[in-house]
XYZ file of C-alpha atoms in Angstrom:
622
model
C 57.024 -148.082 65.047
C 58.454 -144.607 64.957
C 61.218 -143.141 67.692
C 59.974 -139.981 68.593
C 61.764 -137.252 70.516
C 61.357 -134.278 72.586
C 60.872 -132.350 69.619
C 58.392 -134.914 67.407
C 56.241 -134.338 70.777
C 56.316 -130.469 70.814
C 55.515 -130.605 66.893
C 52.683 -133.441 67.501
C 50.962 -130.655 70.029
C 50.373 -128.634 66.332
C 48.262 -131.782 64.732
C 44.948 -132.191 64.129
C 43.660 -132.005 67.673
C 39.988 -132.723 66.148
C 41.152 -135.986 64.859
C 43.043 -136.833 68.001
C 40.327 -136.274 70.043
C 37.696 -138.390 67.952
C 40.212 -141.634 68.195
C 40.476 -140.805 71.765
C 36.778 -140.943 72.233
C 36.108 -143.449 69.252
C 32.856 -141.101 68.850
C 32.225 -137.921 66.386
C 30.609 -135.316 68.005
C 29.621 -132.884 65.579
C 28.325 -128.992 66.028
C 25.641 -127.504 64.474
C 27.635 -126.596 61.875
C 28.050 -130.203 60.380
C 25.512 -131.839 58.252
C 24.940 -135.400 57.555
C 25.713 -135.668 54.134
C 29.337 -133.774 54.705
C 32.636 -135.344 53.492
C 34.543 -133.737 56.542
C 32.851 -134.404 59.699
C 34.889 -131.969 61.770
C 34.700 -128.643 60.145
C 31.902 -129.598 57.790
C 31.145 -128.543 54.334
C 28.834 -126.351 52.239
C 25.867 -127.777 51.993
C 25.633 -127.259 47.831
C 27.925 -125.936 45.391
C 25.383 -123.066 44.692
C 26.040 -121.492 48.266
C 29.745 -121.697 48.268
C 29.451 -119.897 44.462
C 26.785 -117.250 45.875
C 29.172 -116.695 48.614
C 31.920 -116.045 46.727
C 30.478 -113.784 44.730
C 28.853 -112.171 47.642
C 31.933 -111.770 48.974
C 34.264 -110.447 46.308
C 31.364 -107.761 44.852
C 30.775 -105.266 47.196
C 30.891 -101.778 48.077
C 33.534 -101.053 46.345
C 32.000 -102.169 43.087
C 29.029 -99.527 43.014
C 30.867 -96.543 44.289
C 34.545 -96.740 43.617
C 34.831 -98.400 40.098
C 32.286 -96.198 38.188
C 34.601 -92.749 39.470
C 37.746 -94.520 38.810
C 36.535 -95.206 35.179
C 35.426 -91.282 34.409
C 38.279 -89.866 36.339
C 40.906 -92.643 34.290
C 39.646 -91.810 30.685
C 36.125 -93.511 30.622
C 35.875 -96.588 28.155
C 39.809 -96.518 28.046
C 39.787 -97.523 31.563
C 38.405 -100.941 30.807
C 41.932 -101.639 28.887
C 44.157 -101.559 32.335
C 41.457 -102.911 34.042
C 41.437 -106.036 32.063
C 45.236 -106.537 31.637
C 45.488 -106.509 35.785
C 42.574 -108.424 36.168
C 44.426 -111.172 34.014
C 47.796 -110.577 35.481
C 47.255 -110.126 39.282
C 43.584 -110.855 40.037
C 42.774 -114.202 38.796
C 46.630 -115.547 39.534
C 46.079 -114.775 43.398
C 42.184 -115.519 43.392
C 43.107 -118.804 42.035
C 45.868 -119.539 44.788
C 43.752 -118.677 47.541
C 41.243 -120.580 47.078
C 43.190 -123.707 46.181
C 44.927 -122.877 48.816
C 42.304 -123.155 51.044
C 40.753 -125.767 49.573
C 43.644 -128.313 49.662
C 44.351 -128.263 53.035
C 40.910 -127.407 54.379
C 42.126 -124.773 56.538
C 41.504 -120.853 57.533
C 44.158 -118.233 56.935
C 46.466 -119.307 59.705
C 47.198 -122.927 59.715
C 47.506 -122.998 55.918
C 50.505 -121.685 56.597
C 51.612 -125.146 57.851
C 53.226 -125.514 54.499
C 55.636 -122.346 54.873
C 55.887 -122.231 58.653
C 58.376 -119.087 58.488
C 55.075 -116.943 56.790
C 52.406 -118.467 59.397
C 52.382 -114.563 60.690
C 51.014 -113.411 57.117
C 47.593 -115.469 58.574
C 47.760 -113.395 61.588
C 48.210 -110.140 59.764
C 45.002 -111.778 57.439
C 43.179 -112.432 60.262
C 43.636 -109.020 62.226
C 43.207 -106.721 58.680
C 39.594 -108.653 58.713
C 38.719 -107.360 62.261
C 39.734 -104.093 61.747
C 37.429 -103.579 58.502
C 34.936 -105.831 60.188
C 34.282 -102.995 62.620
C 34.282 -99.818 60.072
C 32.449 -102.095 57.402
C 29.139 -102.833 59.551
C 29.628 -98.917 60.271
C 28.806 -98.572 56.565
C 26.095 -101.139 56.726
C 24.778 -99.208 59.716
C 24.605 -95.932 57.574
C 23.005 -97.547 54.919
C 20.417 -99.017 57.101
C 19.308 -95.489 58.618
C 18.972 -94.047 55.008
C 16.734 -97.030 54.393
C 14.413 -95.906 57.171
C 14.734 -92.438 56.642
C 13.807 -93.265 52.667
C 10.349 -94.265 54.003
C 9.479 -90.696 54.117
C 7.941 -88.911 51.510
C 8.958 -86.707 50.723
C 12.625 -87.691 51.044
C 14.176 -85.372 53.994
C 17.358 -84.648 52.011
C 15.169 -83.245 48.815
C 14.624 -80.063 47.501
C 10.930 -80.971 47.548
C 10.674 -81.589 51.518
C 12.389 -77.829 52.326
C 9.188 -76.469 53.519
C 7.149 -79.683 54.856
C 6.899 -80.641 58.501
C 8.756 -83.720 58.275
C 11.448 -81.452 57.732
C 11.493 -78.794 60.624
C 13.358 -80.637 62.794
C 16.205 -81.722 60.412
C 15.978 -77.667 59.128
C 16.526 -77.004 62.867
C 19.300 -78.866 63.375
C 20.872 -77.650 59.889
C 20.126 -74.368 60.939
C 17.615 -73.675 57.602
C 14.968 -71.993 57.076
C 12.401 -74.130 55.770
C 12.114 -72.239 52.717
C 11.928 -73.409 48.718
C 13.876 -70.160 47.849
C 16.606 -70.588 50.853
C 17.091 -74.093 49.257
C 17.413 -72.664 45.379
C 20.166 -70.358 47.097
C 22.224 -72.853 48.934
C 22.325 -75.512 46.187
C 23.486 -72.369 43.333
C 25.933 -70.687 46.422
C 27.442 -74.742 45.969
C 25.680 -76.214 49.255
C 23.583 -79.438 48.137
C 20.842 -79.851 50.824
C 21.777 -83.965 50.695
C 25.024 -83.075 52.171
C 24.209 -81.022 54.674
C 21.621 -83.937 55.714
C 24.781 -86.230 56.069
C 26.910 -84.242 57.337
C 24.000 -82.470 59.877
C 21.452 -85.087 60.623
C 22.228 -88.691 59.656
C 26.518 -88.315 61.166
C 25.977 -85.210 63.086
C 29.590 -84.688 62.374
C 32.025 -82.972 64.574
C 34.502 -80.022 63.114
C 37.265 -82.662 63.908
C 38.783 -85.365 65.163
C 39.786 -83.815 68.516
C 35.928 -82.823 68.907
C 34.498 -86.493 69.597
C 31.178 -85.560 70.919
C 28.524 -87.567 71.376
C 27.428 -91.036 70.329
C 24.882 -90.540 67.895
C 22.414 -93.076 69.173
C 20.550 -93.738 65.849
C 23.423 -94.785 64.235
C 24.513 -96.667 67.279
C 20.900 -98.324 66.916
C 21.191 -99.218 63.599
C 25.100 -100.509 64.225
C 23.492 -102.964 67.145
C 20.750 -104.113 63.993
C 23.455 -104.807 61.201
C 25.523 -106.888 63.957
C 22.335 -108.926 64.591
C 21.638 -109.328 61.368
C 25.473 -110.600 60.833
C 25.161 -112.973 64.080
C 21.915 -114.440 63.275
C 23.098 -115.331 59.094
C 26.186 -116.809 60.707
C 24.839 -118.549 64.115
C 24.991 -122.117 62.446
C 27.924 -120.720 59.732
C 27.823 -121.659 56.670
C 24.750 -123.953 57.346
C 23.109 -120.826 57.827
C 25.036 -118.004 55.654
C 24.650 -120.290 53.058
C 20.916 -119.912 52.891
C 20.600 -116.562 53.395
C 23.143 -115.701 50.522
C 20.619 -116.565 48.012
C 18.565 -113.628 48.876
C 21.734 -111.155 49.395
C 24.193 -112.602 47.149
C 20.775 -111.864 44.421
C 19.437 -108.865 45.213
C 21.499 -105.985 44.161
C 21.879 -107.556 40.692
C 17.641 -106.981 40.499
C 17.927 -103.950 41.847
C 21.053 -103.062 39.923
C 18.910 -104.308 36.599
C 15.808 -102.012 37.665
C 17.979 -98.709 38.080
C 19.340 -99.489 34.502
C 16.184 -99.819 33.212
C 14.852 -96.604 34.995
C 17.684 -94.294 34.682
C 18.211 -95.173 30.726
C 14.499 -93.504 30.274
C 15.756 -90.598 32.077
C 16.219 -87.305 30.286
C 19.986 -86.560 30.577
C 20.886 -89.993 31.137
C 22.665 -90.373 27.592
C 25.338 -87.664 28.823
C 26.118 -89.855 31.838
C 26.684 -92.767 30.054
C 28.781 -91.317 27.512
C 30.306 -89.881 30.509
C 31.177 -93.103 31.878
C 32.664 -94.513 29.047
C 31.465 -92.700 25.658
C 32.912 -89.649 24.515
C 35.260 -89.493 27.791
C 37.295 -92.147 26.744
C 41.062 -90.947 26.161
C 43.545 -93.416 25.437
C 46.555 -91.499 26.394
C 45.042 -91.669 29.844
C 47.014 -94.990 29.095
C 50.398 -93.809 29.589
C 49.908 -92.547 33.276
C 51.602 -94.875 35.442
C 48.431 -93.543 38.096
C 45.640 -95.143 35.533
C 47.788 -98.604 35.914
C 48.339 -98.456 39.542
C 44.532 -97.509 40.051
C 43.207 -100.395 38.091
C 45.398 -103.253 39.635
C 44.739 -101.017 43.120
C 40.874 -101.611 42.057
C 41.278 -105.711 41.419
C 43.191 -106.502 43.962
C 40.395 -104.556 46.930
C 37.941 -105.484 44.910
C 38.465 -109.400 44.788
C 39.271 -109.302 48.059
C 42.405 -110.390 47.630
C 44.748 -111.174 51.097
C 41.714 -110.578 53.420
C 41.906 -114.430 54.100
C 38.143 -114.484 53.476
C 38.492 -116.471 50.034
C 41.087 -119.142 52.094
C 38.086 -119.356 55.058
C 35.291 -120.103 52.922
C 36.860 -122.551 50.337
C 38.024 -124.278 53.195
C 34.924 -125.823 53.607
C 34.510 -127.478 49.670
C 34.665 -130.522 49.539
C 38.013 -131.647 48.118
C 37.288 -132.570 44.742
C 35.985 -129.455 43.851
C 37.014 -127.732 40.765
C 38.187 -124.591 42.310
C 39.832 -123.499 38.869
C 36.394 -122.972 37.450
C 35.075 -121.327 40.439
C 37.837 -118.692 40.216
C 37.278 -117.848 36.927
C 33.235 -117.411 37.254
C 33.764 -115.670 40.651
C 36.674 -113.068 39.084
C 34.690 -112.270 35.611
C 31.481 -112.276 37.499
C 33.245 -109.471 40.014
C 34.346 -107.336 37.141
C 31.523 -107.690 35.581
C 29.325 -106.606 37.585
C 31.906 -103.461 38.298
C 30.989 -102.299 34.519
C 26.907 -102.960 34.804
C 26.996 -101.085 37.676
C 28.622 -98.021 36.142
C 25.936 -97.787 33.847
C 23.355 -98.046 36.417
C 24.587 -95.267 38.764
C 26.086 -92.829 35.332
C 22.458 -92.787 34.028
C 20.926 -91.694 36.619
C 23.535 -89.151 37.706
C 23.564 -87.600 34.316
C 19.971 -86.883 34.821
C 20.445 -85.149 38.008
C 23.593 -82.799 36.170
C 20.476 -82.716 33.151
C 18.395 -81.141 36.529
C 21.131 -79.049 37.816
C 22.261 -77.754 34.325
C 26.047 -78.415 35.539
C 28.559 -81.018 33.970
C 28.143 -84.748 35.178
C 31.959 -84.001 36.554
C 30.377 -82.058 39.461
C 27.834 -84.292 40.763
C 29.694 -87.334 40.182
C 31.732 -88.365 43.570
C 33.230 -91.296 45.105
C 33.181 -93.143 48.553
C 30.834 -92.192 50.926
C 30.041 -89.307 48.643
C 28.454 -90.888 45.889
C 26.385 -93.253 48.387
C 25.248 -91.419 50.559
C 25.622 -87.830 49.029
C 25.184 -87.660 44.943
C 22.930 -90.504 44.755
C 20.277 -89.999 47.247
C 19.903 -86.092 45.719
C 19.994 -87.908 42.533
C 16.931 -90.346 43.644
C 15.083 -87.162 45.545
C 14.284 -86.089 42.059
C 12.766 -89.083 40.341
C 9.090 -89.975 40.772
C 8.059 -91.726 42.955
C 11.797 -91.431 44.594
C 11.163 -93.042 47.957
C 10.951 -96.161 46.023
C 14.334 -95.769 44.323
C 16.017 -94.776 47.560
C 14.568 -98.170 49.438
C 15.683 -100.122 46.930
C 18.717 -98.582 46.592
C 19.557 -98.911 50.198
C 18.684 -102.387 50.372
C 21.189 -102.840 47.616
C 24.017 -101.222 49.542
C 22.557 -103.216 52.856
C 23.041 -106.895 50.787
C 26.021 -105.933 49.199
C 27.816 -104.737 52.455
C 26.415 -107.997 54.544
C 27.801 -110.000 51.895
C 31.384 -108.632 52.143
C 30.576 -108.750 55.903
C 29.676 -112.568 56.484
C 32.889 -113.720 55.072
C 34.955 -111.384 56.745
C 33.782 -112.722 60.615
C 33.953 -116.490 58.904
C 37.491 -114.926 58.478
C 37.575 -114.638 62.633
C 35.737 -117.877 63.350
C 37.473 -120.164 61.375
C 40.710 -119.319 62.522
C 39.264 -119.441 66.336
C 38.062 -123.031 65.793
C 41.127 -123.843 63.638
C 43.095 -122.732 66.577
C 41.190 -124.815 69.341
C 39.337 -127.035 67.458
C 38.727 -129.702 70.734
C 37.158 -126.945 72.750
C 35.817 -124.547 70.140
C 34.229 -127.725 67.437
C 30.445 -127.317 68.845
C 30.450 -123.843 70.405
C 30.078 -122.351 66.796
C 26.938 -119.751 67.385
C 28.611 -118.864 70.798
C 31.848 -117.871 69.654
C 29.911 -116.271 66.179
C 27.649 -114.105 68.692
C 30.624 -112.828 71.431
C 32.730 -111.664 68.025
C 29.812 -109.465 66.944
C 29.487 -108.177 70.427
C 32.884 -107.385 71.066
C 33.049 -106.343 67.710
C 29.889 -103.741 68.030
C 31.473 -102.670 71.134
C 34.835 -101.752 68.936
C 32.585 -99.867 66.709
C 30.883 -97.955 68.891
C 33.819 -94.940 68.415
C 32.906 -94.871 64.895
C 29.607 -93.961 65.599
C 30.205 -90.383 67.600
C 30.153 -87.086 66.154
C 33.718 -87.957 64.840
C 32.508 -91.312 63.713
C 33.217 -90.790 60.213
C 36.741 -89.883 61.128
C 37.507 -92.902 62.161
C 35.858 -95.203 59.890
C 38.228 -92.938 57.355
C 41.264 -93.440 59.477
C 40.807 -97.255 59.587
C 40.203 -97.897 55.931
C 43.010 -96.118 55.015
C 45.532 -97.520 57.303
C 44.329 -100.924 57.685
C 43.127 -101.795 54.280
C 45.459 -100.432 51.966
C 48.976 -101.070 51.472
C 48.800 -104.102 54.420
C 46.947 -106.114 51.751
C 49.660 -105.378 49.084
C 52.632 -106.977 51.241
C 50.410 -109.792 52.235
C 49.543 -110.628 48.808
C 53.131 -110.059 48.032
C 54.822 -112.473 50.938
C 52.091 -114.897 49.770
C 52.815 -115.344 45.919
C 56.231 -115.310 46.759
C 55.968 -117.560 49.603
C 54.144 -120.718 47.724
C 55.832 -120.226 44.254
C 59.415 -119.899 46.042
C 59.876 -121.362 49.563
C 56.966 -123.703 49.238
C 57.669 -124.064 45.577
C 55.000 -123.379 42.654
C 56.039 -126.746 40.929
C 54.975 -128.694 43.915
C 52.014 -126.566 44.474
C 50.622 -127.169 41.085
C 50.502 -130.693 41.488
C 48.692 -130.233 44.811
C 46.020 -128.402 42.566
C 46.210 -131.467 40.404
C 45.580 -133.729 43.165
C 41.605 -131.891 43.644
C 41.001 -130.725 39.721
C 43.220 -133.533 37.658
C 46.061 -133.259 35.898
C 46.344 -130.609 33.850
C 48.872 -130.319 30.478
C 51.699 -127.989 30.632
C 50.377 -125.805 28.441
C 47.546 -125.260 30.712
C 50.057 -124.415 33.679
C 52.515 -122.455 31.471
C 50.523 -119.050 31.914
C 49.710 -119.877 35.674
C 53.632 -120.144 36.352
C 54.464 -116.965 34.384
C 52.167 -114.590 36.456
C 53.224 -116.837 40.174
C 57.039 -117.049 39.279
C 57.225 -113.471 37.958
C 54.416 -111.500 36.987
C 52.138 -111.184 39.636
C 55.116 -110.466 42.033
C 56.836 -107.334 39.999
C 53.057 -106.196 39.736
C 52.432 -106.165 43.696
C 55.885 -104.731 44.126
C 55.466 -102.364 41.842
C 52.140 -100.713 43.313
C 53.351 -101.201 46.712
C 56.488 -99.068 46.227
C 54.270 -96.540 44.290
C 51.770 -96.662 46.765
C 54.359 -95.920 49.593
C 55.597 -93.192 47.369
C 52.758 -91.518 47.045
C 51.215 -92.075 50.069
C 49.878 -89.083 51.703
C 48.566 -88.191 55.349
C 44.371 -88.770 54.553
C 42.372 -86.373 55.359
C 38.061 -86.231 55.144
C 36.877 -83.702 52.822
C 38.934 -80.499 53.732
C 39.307 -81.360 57.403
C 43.030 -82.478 58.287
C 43.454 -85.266 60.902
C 45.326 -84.321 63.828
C 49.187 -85.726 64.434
C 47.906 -88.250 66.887
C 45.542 -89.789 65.040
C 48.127 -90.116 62.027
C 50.368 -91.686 64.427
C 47.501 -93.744 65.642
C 46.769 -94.970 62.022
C 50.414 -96.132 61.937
C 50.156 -97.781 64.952
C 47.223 -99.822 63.659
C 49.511 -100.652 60.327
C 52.353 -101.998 62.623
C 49.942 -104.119 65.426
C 48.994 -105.921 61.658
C 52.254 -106.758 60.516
C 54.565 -106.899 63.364
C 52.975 -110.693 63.686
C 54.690 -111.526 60.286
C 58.452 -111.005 61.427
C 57.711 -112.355 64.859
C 56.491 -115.609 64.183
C 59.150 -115.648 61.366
C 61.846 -115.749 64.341
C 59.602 -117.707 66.720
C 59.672 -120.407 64.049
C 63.170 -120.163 63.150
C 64.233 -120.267 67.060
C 61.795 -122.886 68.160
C 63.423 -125.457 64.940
C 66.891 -127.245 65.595
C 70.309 -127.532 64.256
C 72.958 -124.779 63.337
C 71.271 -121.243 61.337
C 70.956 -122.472 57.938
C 69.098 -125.520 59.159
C 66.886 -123.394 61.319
C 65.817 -121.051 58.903
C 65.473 -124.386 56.284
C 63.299 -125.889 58.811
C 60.662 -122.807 59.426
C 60.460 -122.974 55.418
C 59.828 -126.651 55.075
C 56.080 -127.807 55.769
C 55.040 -129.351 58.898
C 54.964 -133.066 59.174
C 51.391 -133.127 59.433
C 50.393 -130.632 55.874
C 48.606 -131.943 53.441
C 44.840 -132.671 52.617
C 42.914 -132.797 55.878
C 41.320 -136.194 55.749
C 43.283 -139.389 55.126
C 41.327 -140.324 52.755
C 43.130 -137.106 49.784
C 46.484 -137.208 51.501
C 47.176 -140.373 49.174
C 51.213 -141.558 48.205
C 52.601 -137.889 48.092
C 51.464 -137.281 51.720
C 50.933 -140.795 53.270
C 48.503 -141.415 56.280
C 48.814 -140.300 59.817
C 50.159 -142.627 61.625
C 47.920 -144.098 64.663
C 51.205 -143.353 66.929
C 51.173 -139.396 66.007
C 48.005 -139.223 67.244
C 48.919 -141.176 70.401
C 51.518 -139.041 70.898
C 49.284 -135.755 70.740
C 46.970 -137.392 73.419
C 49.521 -138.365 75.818
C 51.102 -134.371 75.052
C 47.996 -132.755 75.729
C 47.133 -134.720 78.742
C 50.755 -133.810 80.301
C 50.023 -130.090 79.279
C 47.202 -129.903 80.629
C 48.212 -131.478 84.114
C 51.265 -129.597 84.252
């Protein structure tokens, strides 16, 4: 029998209160969230390999992939932009993809109690977990935009084309863009520079004030169509991944159709040869290769765009089952991201170099990125095909899947930490906790979808999902390969996949020990370097909302140095043994289930849990 002092009672309150509680009762009382054929009984598992994959992939191509990788490419020296790309993907990407999901995996955990095996960093979860909200709320903005173009594409003709100047459908947009409903007042505007697609974003679809001191209204068709992406969110996640696993098949799916259909149509376009070659044909210039910009944009690229440090890939491989080869996952997932970054290119390039083949200008000028090329240059690009309300619905759709994707793993982010936290309480309340996220969560977004909307869905992503993810991503290489020790960590691996030769682990050691680390450091100190205040086309954002956006980058790191010297205060013994302490694992880290912890973690023993019941019921009387 073990002794046990104050101390192996305050760290027996940080167990697995879900196990405690089911030897307490001698009865399993799963949620909805936990099928019959699961391996873990308390936080259940996926209920095929297929979903989990789908998710993943879901989840790591997004947004980002259709409307930021294609500019980067042009802008970086076209096909010569692949060569950067690669080298970081190999270096940076797949290292950290590959940890995080292990990670995950191993211990069957979310974002914050993985961090039971480096106490001292438990506050890099936290900062995880609160990055996830913040883009949570901007991101379903997005998804809301996308999902009033889809209605609005049901119209035909489209109301941002050239075509629809002088129809009725039209009047009332002309109206409020102060137009004349006119074919020639439209020829004048789009050679004077003004593109009648832009002035329906700007005018109609964000009614967007002059600033960000001018809030103005909320514009309630947005704030409509925000209230329909949350309910689409809360009703794929009611049951979790029981039920975002299912619906994944469709969304995880279709943008690669609709991706393969836009090839197909914009490749028989006239002008469509000039984009490509745009993309990555007769653009390409290698000595785009020696700016240090062209470097730090492609490892920017793969590290947003595998969703790296969003503790998204930690929540969702937290529910494989343990024996699950997550090495081959992370390869399929990462080369099945980048991938689809390249196909993509050529899908939107063709289709804009027909549009510069209609405009007679170079592809440079009606090529964009952001918010620009979705919802600017590519609707006016789809106004002039046949047919073109088809194009825009599917197009929209595509942006609608690809953004819900991103989007379901990004509140599993929320909820899993939630139930990790209070497992006993939280275990079979999954759908209720899932829907009062989104609802607090729409509420949240509800500023973004004013007249100075767009403002802040700016402000956010620039401030809370930039440079936060670099020294998360940073603290956490550095934190398992050093304190927690990459030696030890591999064989943890080898524990789920096998044991692997050293050859095998030699290049995984050199990008964890070294690589990887100089990389992150590198484009975090040039990132801070040449950081500069954002601003939204032209329009400058006022001193408080820069200090706002600071504000918003401090409330998601603070966490990381304060739990550092919670953890190092709350541990016993003289400084050195403190600060040794909040860097050693907890007694209780390991594989979840007794069953995986085998010799190198031993079983729980029946007194620990004991221990936690008689705790909890003192807590809870005092």
């Amino acid at each position: 029998m073990r002794k046990y002092n104050l101390n192996n009672i305050t760290g027996a309150l940080f167990r697995n209160s879900a196990a405690a509680e089911q030897d307490k009762d001698g009865s399993n009382n799963p949620g909805p969230h936990v099928g019959k054929q699961d391996e873990n009984t308390d936080r259940g598992n996926w209920s095929s390999k297929r979903e989990y994959m789908l998710s993943m992939i879901g989840y790591a191509v997004g947004l980002g992939n259709v409307w930021r990788f294609p500019y980067l490419a042009y802008k970086h020296g076209g096909g010569a932009f692949l060569i950067p790309y690669t080298i970081m993907l190999a270096v940076a990407g797949l290292p950290l993809f590959f940890m995080e999901s292990s990670f995950g995996q191993f211990c069957s955990q979310g974002p914050i109690n993985v961090w039971k095996a480096v106490p001292i960093l438990q506050g890099v979860g936290i900062t995880m977990m609160l990055v996830s909200t913040f883009v949570a709320i901007y991101y379903n903005v997005i998804i809301a935009y996308s999902i009033y173009y889809l209605f609005a594409s049901f119209q035909n003709p489209l109301p941002w084309s050239l075509k629809n100047c002088s129809s009725t459908a039209y009047n009332i947009s002309a109206a409020a863009l102060n137009l004349t409903a006119q074919n020639q007042t439209c020829q004048d505007q789009i050679s004077a520079g003004q593109s009648l697609s832009e002035k329906y974003w700007d005018e109609v679809a964000l009614q967007r004030t002059s600033s960000m001191d001018e809030t103005g209204p909320v514009v309630w068709h947005l704030a409509l169509c925000l209230l329909l992406s949350w309910i689409l969110v809360g009703a794929a996640l009611f049951k979790g991944i029981k039920s975002s696993g299912k619906v994944v098949y469709f969304t995880a799916t279709f943008p690669y159709l609709v991706l393969l259909i836009l090839l197909i149509r914009g490749v028989t376009l006239e002008g469509a040869k000039d984009g490509i070659e745009f993309y990555i044909g007769s653009n390409s210039n290698l000595t785009k290769l020696a700016d240090a910009e062209v470097w730090k944009d492609a490892a920017t690229q793969i590290f947003f765009s595998l969703s790296i440090a969003w503790g998204g890939l930690m929540a969702l491989s937290s529910y494989n089952k343990f024996y699950n080869n997550c090495y081959q996952d992370s390869i399929i997932v990462c080369v099945t991201n980048c991938g689809t970054s390249i196909f993509a290119g050529f899908a939107i390039f063709s289709i804009l170099g027909h549009m510069a083949h209609v405009y007679q200008r170079p592809v440079s000028e009606v090529a964009d990125a952001g918010f620009g090329l979705a919802f600017i240059a590519y609707p006016d690009a789809l106004s002039k095909l046949p047919i073109s309300p088809l194009w825009s619905i599917l197009f929209f759709v595509m942006l609608i899947t690809l953004g819900l994707d991103s989007q379901f793993a990004g509140i599993e982010v929320i909820t899993t930490c939630l139930e990790d936290a209070y497992p006993k309480v939280l275990k079979s309340k999954r759908g209720l906790i899932t829907i009062a996220v989104c609802i607090v969560l729409f509420l949240l977004g509800l500023p973004c979808v004013t007249g100075a909307g767009i403002y802040w869905v700016n402000l956010i992503d620039t401030f809370c999902a930039g440079w936060i993810l670099l020294v998360a991503g940073l603290l956490e290489v550095l934190g398992l390969s050093i304190l927690y020790g990459g030696n030890r960590f591999i064989k943890d691996i080898e524990m789920m996949i096998g044991t692997k030769s050293s050859l095998f682990w030699l290049w995984w050691r050199v990008c964890w020990f070294f690589i990887t680390p100089v990389v992150l450091s590198i484009i975090l100190v040039w990132s801070l370097y040449t950081f500069t205040s954002p601003t939204y086309g032209s329009v400058a954002y006022p001193d408080w909302g820069i200090s706002l956006g600071w504000c918003m980058t401090a409330f998601c790191l603070i966490w990381i140095p304060i739990l550092a010297i919670w953890k190092v205060y709350k541990a016993s013994g003289g400084p050195w043994q403190r600060i040794k302490a909040a860097c050693s694992p907890t007694e209780d880290w390991g594989p979840y289930l007794e069953c995986h912890r085998g010799e190198r973690y031993g079983t729980r023993s029946v007194s620990d849990v004991n221990i936690f019941v008689i705790s909890n019921k003192l807590t809870t009387k005092l």
